[in-house]
mmCIF file of C-alpha atoms in Angstrom:
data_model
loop_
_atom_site.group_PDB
_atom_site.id
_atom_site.type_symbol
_atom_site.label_atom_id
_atom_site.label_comp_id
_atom_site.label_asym_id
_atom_site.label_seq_id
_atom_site.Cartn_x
_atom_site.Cartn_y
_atom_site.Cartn_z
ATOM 1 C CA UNK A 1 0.000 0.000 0.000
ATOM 2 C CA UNK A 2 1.231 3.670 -0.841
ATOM 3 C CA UNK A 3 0.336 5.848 2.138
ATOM 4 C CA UNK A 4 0.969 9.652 2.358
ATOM 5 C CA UNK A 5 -0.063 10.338 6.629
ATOM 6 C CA UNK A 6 2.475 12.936 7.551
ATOM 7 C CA UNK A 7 4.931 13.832 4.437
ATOM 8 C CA UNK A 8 4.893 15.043 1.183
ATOM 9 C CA UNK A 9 6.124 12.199 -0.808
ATOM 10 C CA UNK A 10 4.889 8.409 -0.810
ATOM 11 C CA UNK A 11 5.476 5.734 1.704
ATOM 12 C CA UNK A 12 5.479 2.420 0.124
ATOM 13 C CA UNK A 13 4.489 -0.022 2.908
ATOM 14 C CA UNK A 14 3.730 -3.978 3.071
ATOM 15 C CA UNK A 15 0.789 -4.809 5.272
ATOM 16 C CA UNK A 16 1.513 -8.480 6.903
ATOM 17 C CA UNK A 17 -0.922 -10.309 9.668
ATOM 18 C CA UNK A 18 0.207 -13.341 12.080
ATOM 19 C CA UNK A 19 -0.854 -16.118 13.899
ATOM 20 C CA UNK A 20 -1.665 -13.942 16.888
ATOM 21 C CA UNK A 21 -3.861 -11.656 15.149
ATOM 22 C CA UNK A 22 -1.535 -8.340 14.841
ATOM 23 C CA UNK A 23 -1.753 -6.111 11.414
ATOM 24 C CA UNK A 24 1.116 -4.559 11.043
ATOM 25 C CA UNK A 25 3.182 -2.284 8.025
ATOM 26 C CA UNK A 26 6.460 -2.208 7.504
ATOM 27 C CA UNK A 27 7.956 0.367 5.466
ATOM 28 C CA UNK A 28 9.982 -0.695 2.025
ATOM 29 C CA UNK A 29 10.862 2.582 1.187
ATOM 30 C CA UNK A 30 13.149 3.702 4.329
ATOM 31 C CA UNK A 31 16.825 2.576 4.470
ATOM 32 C CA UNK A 32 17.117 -0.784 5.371
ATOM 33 C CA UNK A 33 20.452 -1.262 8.106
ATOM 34 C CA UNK A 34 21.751 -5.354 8.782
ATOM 35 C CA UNK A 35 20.435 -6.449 11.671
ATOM 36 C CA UNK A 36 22.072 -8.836 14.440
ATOM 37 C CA UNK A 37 20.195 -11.806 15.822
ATOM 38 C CA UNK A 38 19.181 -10.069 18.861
ATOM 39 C CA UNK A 39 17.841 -7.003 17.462
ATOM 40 C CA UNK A 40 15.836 -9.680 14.830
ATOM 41 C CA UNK A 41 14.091 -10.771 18.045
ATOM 42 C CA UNK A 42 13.074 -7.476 19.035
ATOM 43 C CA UNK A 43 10.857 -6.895 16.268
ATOM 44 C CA UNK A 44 8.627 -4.881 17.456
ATOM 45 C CA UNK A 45 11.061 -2.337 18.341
ATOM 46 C CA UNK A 46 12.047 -1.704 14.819
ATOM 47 C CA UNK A 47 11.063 1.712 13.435
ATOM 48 C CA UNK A 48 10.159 0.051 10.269
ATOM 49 C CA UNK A 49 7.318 -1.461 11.771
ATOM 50 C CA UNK A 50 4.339 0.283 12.811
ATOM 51 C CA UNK A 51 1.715 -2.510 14.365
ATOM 52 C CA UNK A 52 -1.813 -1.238 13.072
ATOM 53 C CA UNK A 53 -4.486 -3.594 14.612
ATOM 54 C CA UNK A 54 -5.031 -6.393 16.374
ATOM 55 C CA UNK A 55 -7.589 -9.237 16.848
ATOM 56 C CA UNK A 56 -7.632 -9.708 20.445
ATOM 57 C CA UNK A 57 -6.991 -13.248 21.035
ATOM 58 C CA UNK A 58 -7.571 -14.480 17.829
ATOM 59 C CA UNK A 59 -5.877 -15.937 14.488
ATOM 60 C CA UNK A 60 -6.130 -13.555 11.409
ATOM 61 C CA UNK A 61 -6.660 -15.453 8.132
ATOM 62 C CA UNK A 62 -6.638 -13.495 5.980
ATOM 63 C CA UNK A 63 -6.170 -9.491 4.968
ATOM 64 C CA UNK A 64 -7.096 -7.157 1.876
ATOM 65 C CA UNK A 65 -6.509 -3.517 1.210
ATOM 66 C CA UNK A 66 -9.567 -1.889 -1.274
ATOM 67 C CA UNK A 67 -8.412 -0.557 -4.090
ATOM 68 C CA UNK A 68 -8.423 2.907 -2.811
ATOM 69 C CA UNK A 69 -6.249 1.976 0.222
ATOM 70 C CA UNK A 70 -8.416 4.066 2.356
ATOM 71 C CA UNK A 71 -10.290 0.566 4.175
ATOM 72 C CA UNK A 72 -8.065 -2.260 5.447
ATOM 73 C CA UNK A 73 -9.568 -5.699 5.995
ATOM 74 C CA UNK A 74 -8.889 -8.602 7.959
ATOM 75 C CA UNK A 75 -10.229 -11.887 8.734
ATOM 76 C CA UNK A 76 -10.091 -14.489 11.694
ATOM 77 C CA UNK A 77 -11.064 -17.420 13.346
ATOM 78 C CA UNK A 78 -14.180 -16.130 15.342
ATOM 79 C CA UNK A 79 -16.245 -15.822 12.544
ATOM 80 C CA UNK A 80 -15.851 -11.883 11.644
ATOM 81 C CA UNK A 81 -14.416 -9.597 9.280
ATOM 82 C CA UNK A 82 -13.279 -6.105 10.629
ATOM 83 C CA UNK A 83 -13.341 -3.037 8.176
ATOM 84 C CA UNK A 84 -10.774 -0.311 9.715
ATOM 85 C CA UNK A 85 -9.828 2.844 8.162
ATOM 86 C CA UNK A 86 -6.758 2.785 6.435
ATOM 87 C CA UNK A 87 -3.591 4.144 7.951
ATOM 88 C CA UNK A 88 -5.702 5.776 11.115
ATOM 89 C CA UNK A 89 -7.094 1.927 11.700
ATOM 90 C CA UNK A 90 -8.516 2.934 15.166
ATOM 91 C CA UNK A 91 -11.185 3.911 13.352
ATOM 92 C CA UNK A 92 -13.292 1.074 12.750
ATOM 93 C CA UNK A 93 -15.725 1.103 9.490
ATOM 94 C CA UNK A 94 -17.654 -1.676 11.030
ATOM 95 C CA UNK A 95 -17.599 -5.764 11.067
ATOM 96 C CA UNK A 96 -18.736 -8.095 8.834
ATOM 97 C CA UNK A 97 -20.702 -10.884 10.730
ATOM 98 C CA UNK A 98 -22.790 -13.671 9.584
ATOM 99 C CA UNK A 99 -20.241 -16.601 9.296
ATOM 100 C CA UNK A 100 -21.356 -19.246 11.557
ATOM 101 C CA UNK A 101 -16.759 -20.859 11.968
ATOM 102 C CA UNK A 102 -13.638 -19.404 10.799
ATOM 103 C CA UNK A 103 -13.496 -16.763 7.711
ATOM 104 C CA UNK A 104 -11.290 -18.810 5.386
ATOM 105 C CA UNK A 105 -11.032 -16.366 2.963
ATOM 106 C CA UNK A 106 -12.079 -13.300 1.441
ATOM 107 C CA UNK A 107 -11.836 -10.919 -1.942
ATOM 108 C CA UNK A 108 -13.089 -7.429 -2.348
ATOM 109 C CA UNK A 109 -14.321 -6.584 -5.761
ATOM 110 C CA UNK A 110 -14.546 -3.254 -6.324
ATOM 111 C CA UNK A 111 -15.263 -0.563 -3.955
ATOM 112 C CA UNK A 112 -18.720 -1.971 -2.705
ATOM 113 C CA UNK A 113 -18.009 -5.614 -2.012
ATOM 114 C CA UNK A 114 -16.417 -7.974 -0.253
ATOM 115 C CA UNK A 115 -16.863 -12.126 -1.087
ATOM 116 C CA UNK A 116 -16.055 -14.165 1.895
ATOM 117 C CA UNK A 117 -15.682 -18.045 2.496
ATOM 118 C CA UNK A 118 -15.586 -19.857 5.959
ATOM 119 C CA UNK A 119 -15.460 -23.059 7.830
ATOM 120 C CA UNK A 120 -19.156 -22.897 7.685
ATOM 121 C CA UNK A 121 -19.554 -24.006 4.323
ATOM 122 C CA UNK A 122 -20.882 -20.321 3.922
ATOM 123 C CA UNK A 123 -19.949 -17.909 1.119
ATOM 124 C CA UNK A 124 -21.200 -14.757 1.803
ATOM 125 C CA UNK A 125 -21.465 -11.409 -0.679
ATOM 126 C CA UNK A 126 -21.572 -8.442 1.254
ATOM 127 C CA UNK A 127 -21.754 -4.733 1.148
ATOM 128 C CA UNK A 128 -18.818 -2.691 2.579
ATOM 129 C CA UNK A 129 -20.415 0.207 3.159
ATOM 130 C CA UNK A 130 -23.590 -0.976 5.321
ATOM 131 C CA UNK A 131 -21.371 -4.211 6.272
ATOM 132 C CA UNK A 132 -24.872 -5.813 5.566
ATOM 133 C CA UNK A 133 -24.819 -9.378 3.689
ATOM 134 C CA UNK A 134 -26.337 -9.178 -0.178
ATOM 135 C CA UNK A 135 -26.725 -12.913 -0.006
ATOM 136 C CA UNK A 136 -25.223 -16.299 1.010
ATOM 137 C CA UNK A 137 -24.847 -20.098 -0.583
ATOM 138 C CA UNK A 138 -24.166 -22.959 1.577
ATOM 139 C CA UNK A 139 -21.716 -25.276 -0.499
ATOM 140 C CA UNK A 140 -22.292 -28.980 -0.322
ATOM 141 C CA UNK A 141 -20.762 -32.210 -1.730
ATOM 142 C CA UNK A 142 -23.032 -34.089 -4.559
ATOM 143 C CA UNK A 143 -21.404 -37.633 -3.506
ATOM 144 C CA UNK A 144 -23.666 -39.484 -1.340
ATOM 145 C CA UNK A 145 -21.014 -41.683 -0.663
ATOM 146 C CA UNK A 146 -19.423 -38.567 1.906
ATOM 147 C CA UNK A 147 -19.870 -39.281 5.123
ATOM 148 C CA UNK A 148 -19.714 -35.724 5.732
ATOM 149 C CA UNK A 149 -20.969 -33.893 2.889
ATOM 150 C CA UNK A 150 -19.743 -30.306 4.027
ATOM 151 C CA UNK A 151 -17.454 -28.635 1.688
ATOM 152 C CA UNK A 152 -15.017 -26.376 3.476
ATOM 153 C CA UNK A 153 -14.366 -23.370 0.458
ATOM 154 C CA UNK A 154 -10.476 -22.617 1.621
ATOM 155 C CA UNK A 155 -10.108 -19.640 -1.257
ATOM 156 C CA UNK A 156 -12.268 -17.490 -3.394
ATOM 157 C CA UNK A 157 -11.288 -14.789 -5.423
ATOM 158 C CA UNK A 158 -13.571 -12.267 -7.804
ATOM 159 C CA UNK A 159 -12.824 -12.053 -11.694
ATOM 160 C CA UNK A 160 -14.227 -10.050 -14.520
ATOM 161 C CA UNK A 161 -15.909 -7.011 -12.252
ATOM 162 C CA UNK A 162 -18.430 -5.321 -14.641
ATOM 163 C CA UNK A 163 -19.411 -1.647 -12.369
ATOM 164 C CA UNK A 164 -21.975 -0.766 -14.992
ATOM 165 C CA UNK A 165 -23.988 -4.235 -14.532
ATOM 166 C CA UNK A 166 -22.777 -5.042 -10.821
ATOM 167 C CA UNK A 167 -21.867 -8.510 -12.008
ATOM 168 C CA UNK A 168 -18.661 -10.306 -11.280
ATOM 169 C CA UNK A 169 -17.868 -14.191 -11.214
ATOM 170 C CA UNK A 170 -16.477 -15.542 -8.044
ATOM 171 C CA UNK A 171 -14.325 -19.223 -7.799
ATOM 172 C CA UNK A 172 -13.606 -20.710 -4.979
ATOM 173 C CA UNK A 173 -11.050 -23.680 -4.018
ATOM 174 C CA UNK A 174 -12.466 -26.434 -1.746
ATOM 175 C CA UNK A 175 -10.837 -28.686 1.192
ATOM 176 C CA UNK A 176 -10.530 -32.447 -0.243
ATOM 177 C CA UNK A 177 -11.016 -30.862 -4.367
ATOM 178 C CA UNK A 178 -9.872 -33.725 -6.562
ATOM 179 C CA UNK A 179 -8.505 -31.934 -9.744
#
């Protein structure tokens, strides 16, 4: 993400979440100095890191910056999506909720909406702006043979966006697909 909080020219920036549910940016445009083991450890201490979030107690799975950069998204394992303002992300756009497990993935397409696949066997469209859900489908196997017929939709991403028509075509990846 290019940001531009407090200087005249661009900061070029890498947003990166962990296992513990920090968002945090670190800067690919300031000097980079070699770094000793210890100071590696101390991470957090670096002035090339700037922590912008955090999921309290929970796993992030995922993150997405709209195409604007102005709304940051992430993911986690208690079912929600959080919509933060982007690089001020104290301020909190709202939360996407509706996914009965984890949010296994998610793709924005473009400025109004946000696809979203879970544990749940849920995939979810929803609009950003009124963080309401425009609809859901629950994914299921065909093979009677299962003997547990829950597909688990591990990635989905948005193609072919058409603003005048509001169409787009999502595909998703499922847990156990045998291409």
């Amino acid at each position: 993400a290019d940001t531009n909080s407090e200087s005249s020219k661009p900061l070029t920036v890498l947003i990166a979440g962990d296992l513990v549910g920090d968002v945090a940016a670190y800067s690919l445009t300031e000097a980079t100095t070699q770094t000793t083991a210890k100071e590696s450890e101390q991470e957090s201490a670096s002035p090339y890191r700037r922590l912008l979030l955090g999921h309290t107690a929970s796993m992030l799975t995922a993150v997405e910056m709209s195409r604007d950069q102005a709304l940051l998204f992430s993911a986690d394992r208690d079912e929600k999506i959080r919509i933060s303002s982007f690089p001020f992300t104290a301020r909190i756009h709202g939360f996407l909720l509706g996914h009965l497990a984890f949010v296994s993935s998610m793709a924005l397409c473009g400025e109004q909406w946000c696809v979203s696949t879970g544990g749940d066997g849920l995939l979810h469209v929803w609009d950003t702006l009124s963080c309401q859900t425009l609809g859901s489908h629950k994914f299921q196997s065909n093979n009677s043979d299962e003997e547990d017929d829950r597909l688990i939709p591990v990635k989905v991403a948005v193609h072919g966006h058409k603003p005048k028509s509001n169409q787009f075509c999502v595909t998703v990846i499922y847990e156990r697909s045998k291409w």
